[in-house]
Short mmCIF file of C-alpha atoms and ligand atoms in Angstrom, two decimals:
data_model
loop_
_atom_site.label_atom_id
_atom_site.label_comp_id
_atom_site.label_asym_id
_atom_site.label_seq_id
_atom_site.Cartn_x
_atom_site.Cartn_y
_atom_site.Cartn_z
CA MET A 1 22.16 38.04 -28.05
CA PHE A 2 18.78 37.35 -28.77
CA ARG A 3 16.49 39.32 -31.20
CA TYR A 4 13.64 41.21 -30.06
CA LYS A 5 10.17 40.03 -30.81
CA TYR A 6 8.40 42.45 -32.91
CA ARG A 7 4.66 42.45 -32.50
CA GLN A 8 3.18 42.46 -35.91
CA THR A 9 -0.15 40.88 -35.41
CA ASN A 10 -2.49 40.59 -32.58
CA PRO A 11 -2.97 37.10 -31.34
CA PRO A 12 -6.13 35.40 -32.29
CA GLY A 13 -7.62 35.26 -28.80
CA GLU A 14 -6.85 38.83 -27.98
CA ALA A 15 -10.16 40.55 -28.81
CA GLN A 16 -9.98 44.12 -30.13
CA MET A 17 -11.19 46.52 -27.54
CA THR A 18 -12.81 49.93 -28.28
CA THR A 19 -9.41 51.74 -28.08
CA ALA A 20 -6.07 50.38 -27.94
CA THR A 21 -4.28 51.10 -24.48
CA GLN A 22 -1.21 53.02 -24.91
CA THR A 23 1.75 52.31 -22.76
CA LYS A 24 4.62 54.65 -21.95
CA CYS A 25 8.02 53.42 -23.06
CA ALA A 26 9.88 51.75 -20.25
CA CYS A 27 12.89 53.57 -20.99
CA PRO A 28 13.65 56.08 -18.11
CA SER A 29 14.56 58.85 -20.22
CA CYS A 30 12.04 58.44 -22.97
CA SER A 31 8.76 60.17 -22.94
CA CYS A 32 7.27 58.32 -26.05
CA VAL A 33 3.90 56.66 -25.82
CA VAL A 34 3.60 53.39 -27.63
CA SER A 35 0.59 51.54 -28.95
CA PRO A 36 0.54 47.88 -28.32
CA SER A 37 0.68 47.01 -32.01
CA GLU A 38 4.17 48.73 -32.34
CA ALA A 39 5.48 47.99 -28.93
CA ILE A 40 8.87 46.21 -28.59
CA GLU A 41 8.93 43.82 -25.42
CA LYS A 42 11.86 43.10 -23.64
CA ASP A 43 12.23 41.50 -20.17
CA GLY A 44 8.35 42.07 -19.70
CA LYS A 45 8.81 45.88 -20.30
CA THR A 46 7.36 47.74 -23.36
CA TYR A 47 9.53 49.87 -25.32
CA CYS A 48 8.94 52.29 -28.30
CA SER A 49 11.93 51.20 -30.34
CA SER A 50 14.67 48.69 -30.25
CA ALA A 51 17.08 51.55 -29.18
CA CYS A 52 15.35 52.29 -26.18
CA ALA A 53 14.92 48.43 -25.45
CA ASP A 54 18.86 48.18 -25.83
CA GLY A 55 19.42 51.13 -23.50
CA HIS A 56 20.73 53.46 -26.45
CA PRO A 57 24.01 51.54 -26.65
CA ASN A 58 25.37 53.66 -29.64
CA GLY A 59 23.81 56.91 -28.27
CA GLN A 60 20.95 56.27 -30.66
CA GLY A 61 17.62 57.79 -29.95
CA CYS A 62 14.23 56.17 -30.64
CA GLY A 63 13.76 58.40 -33.59
CA HIS A 64 10.49 59.88 -32.61
CA THR A 65 9.84 63.54 -33.07
CA GLY A 66 10.51 65.72 -30.06
CA CYS A 67 11.85 62.94 -27.90
CA GLU A 68 15.51 63.20 -26.76
CA CYS A 69 15.65 59.94 -24.79
CA HIS A 70 19.21 59.14 -26.19
CA LYS A 71 20.98 61.95 -24.54
ZN1 LIG B 1 12.01 58.01 -27.32
ZN1 LIG B 2 11.49 54.74 -26.06
#
């Protein structure tokens, strides 16, 4: 297994636009919207948490308030 790449800083070449584009978590059962600075990328998709990126292997949710994506 490989570890997920956590985005902690923006690449130098990536200019900050007016507002950060928010992306929905790629997990089908997840309704979270994730900002690029907090996104976890796996296989070219964007997830809100490592639990979502993993497909909730232990029935663990993303932990975001109001989201029940682990069920
Ligand atoms: Zn979620
Ligand atoms: Zn998610």
